[in-house]
mmCIF file of C-alpha atoms in Angstrom:
data_model
loop_
_atom_site.group_PDB
_atom_site.id
_atom_site.type_symbol
_atom_site.label_atom_id
_atom_site.label_comp_id
_atom_site.label_asym_id
_atom_site.label_seq_id
_atom_site.Cartn_x
_atom_site.Cartn_y
_atom_site.Cartn_z
ATOM 1 C CA MET A 1 28.821 1.174 -44.139
ATOM 2 C CA ALA A 2 31.626 -0.368 -42.071
ATOM 3 C CA GLY A 3 31.345 2.504 -39.559
ATOM 4 C CA PHE A 4 27.630 1.800 -39.166
ATOM 5 C CA ASN A 5 28.221 -1.919 -38.493
ATOM 6 C CA GLU A 6 30.954 -1.106 -35.972
ATOM 7 C CA ARG A 7 28.601 1.312 -34.192
ATOM 8 C CA ILE A 8 25.875 -1.373 -34.013
ATOM 9 C CA LYS A 9 28.360 -3.876 -32.565
ATOM 10 C CA GLN A 10 29.461 -1.271 -29.991
ATOM 11 C CA LEU A 11 25.831 -0.573 -28.964
ATOM 12 C CA ILE A 12 25.122 -4.302 -28.580
ATOM 13 C CA LYS A 13 28.253 -4.712 -26.480
ATOM 14 C CA GLU A 14 27.248 -1.766 -24.240
ATOM 15 C CA LYS A 15 23.739 -3.157 -23.863
ATOM 16 C CA ASP A 16 25.085 -6.586 -22.895
ATOM 17 C CA SER A 17 27.425 -5.071 -20.309
ATOM 18 C CA GLU A 18 24.525 -3.013 -18.862
ATOM 19 C CA GLY A 19 22.485 -6.207 -18.572
ATOM 20 C CA PHE A 20 25.359 -7.851 -16.710
ATOM 21 C CA GLU A 21 25.527 -4.898 -14.298
ATOM 22 C CA LEU A 22 21.769 -5.120 -13.696
ATOM 23 C CA GLU A 23 22.042 -8.851 -13.003
ATOM 24 C CA GLN A 24 24.831 -8.183 -10.502
ATOM 25 C CA GLN A 25 22.718 -5.489 -8.791
ATOM 26 C CA GLU A 26 19.758 -7.876 -8.557
ATOM 27 C CA LYS A 27 21.957 -10.478 -6.835
ATOM 28 C CA GLN A 28 22.997 -8.002 -4.149
ATOM 29 C CA GLU A 29 21.260 -7.853 -0.805
ATOM 30 C CA PRO A 30 17.853 -6.138 -0.744
ATOM 31 C CA ASP A 31 17.635 -2.447 0.057
ATOM 32 C CA PRO A 32 17.287 -2.041 3.850
ATOM 33 C CA GLU A 33 14.788 0.768 3.253
ATOM 34 C CA LEU A 34 12.388 -1.729 1.651
ATOM 35 C CA GLU A 35 10.286 -4.049 3.740
ATOM 36 C CA LEU A 36 8.554 -7.232 2.626
ATOM 37 C CA LEU A 37 4.923 -7.172 3.721
ATOM 38 C CA THR A 38 2.027 -9.541 3.290
ATOM 39 C CA PRO A 39 -0.197 -8.239 0.476
ATOM 40 C CA SER A 40 -3.929 -7.787 0.969
ATOM 41 C CA PRO A 41 -6.679 -7.007 -1.540
ATOM 42 C CA PHE A 42 -8.210 -4.628 1.019
ATOM 43 C CA TYR A 43 -5.319 -2.253 1.672
ATOM 44 C CA LYS A 44 -2.114 -1.026 0.060
ATOM 45 C CA VAL A 45 1.033 -0.530 2.122
ATOM 46 C CA GLU A 46 3.781 2.006 1.536
ATOM 47 C CA ASN A 47 6.720 -0.380 1.054
ATOM 48 C CA ILE A 48 9.415 2.235 1.590
ATOM 49 C CA ARG A 49 9.706 3.454 5.143
ATOM 50 C CA SER A 50 8.437 6.935 4.417
ATOM 51 C CA VAL A 51 5.208 8.554 5.455
ATOM 52 C CA PRO A 52 2.471 8.736 2.819
ATOM 53 C CA ALA A 53 0.775 12.135 2.797
ATOM 54 C CA CYS A 54 -2.808 10.848 2.796
ATOM 55 C CA LEU A 55 -4.928 7.870 3.720
ATOM 56 C CA GLU A 56 -7.137 7.088 0.724
ATOM 57 C CA LEU A 57 -10.495 5.414 1.372
ATOM 58 C CA ARG A 58 -12.026 3.548 -1.581
ATOM 59 C CA LEU A 59 -15.729 2.892 -1.184
ATOM 60 C CA PRO A 60 -17.777 0.152 -2.908
ATOM 61 C CA ASN A 61 -19.776 2.707 -4.946
ATOM 62 C CA GLY A 62 -16.585 3.768 -6.742
ATOM 63 C CA THR A 63 -15.972 7.010 -4.864
ATOM 64 C CA SER A 64 -12.774 7.734 -2.982
ATOM 65 C CA LYS A 65 -11.853 10.125 -0.206
ATOM 66 C CA ALA A 66 -8.340 11.029 0.947
ATOM 67 C CA ILE A 67 -7.651 12.202 4.496
ATOM 68 C CA PRO A 68 -4.250 13.786 5.219
ATOM 69 C CA TYR A 69 -2.422 11.822 7.904
ATOM 70 C CA SER A 70 -1.651 15.143 9.591
ATOM 71 C CA TYR A 71 -5.411 15.597 10.247
ATOM 72 C CA ILE A 72 -5.732 12.295 12.140
ATOM 73 C CA LEU A 73 -6.131 12.807 15.873
ATOM 74 C CA GLU A 74 -6.799 9.264 17.058
ATOM 75 C CA ILE A 75 -6.949 5.678 15.778
ATOM 76 C CA ASN A 76 -8.773 3.042 17.848
ATOM 77 C CA HIS A 77 -9.081 -0.707 17.345
ATOM 78 C CA LYS A 78 -11.590 -3.058 18.946
ATOM 79 C CA PRO A 79 -11.540 -6.570 17.462
ATOM 80 C CA SER A 80 -15.314 -6.895 17.827
ATOM 81 C CA GLU A 81 -16.076 -3.483 16.271
ATOM 82 C CA GLY A 82 -13.224 -2.745 13.853
ATOM 83 C CA ILE A 83 -11.113 0.385 13.494
ATOM 84 C CA GLU A 84 -12.189 3.936 14.268
ATOM 85 C CA VAL A 85 -10.223 6.883 12.870
ATOM 86 C CA ILE A 86 -10.973 10.308 14.297
ATOM 87 C CA SER A 87 -9.713 13.252 12.274
ATOM 88 C CA THR A 88 -10.219 16.969 12.736
ATOM 89 C CA ASN A 89 -13.544 16.919 10.874
ATOM 90 C CA LYS A 90 -14.394 13.258 10.079
ATOM 91 C CA ARG A 91 -15.048 10.042 11.954
ATOM 92 C CA ILE A 92 -14.182 6.986 9.888
ATOM 93 C CA ARG A 93 -15.210 3.483 10.855
ATOM 94 C CA ILE A 94 -13.689 0.452 9.190
ATOM 95 C CA TYR A 95 -15.661 -2.740 9.747
ATOM 96 C CA GLY A 96 -14.372 -6.220 9.058
ATOM 97 C CA ARG A 97 -12.365 -8.996 10.645
ATOM 98 C CA ASN A 98 -8.701 -9.652 11.400
ATOM 99 C CA LEU A 99 -7.943 -5.937 11.191
ATOM 100 C CA LYS A 100 -5.131 -5.892 13.768
ATOM 101 C CA GLN A 101 -2.353 -5.822 11.131
ATOM 102 C CA LEU A 102 -4.145 -3.010 9.286
ATOM 103 C CA TYR A 103 -4.440 -1.077 12.565
ATOM 104 C CA LEU A 104 -0.740 -1.524 13.378
ATOM 105 C CA LEU A 105 0.259 -0.314 9.911
ATOM 106 C CA MET A 106 -2.119 2.650 10.194
ATOM 107 C CA VAL A 107 -0.652 3.845 13.494
ATOM 108 C CA ALA A 108 2.776 3.715 11.819
ATOM 109 C CA PHE A 109 1.354 5.847 8.943
ATOM 110 C CA ARG A 110 2.221 3.114 6.439
ATOM 111 C CA ILE A 111 -1.156 2.567 4.743
ATOM 112 C CA ARG A 112 -1.701 4.390 1.443
ATOM 113 C CA CYS A 113 -5.272 3.234 0.828
ATOM 114 C CA ILE A 114 -8.019 1.044 2.249
ATOM 115 C CA GLU A 115 -10.590 -0.530 -0.033
ATOM 116 C CA ALA A 116 -13.962 -1.835 1.099
ATOM 117 C CA ASN A 117 -15.133 -5.196 -0.203
ATOM 118 C CA ILE A 118 -17.157 -5.119 -3.397
ATOM 119 C CA GLY A 119 -19.374 -8.176 -3.429
ATOM 120 C CA ASN A 120 -19.239 -11.473 -1.596
ATOM 121 C CA ASP A 121 -16.939 -12.395 1.264
ATOM 122 C CA LEU A 122 -14.739 -15.080 -0.288
ATOM 123 C CA THR A 123 -11.732 -14.207 1.886
ATOM 124 C CA GLU A 124 -10.243 -16.863 4.142
ATOM 125 C CA GLU A 125 -11.319 -16.582 7.780
ATOM 126 C CA ASN A 126 -7.798 -15.904 9.059
ATOM 127 C CA LYS A 127 -7.008 -13.138 6.510
ATOM 128 C CA PRO A 128 -7.821 -9.416 6.856
ATOM 129 C CA PHE A 129 -11.216 -8.506 5.445
ATOM 130 C CA VAL A 130 -12.652 -4.979 5.119
ATOM 131 C CA LYS A 131 -16.426 -5.300 4.968
ATOM 132 C CA GLU A 132 -17.402 -1.636 5.067
ATOM 133 C CA ILE A 133 -16.016 1.880 5.455
ATOM 134 C CA ALA A 134 -18.323 4.494 6.996
ATOM 135 C CA ILE A 135 -17.442 8.207 6.938
ATOM 136 C CA GLU A 136 -19.298 10.746 9.094
ATOM 137 C CA ASP A 137 -18.823 14.478 9.583
ATOM 138 C CA GLN A 138 -18.012 15.507 13.157
#
């Protein structure tokens, strides 16, 4: 029984020392590969500076469509009209307001998904708002 108690004490000691190491790691400077970005309910950003494979579009009716970034030929932004994405076989229009940040992240291939608003527009006037996503075949 003494061996069992000693083993328990050893495990507790190891666990405590691991916790100390984790605390020390948390106090270190943030990883330079990570970037702090402003969150939005209308799009998700890839926080690590790597290229996501696809741009996922989440529509209000519950369906989703993913377009490989490698298929995108052109991305246009007009503040009065929104964002237009032209791929090899689709034309995607993203309507809303304050979409400049979304556009800049898209041209850097940093957006994982874009979600259209479901319901009322309760978003502040100065925040990004995705009203609608329209997808057409070319």
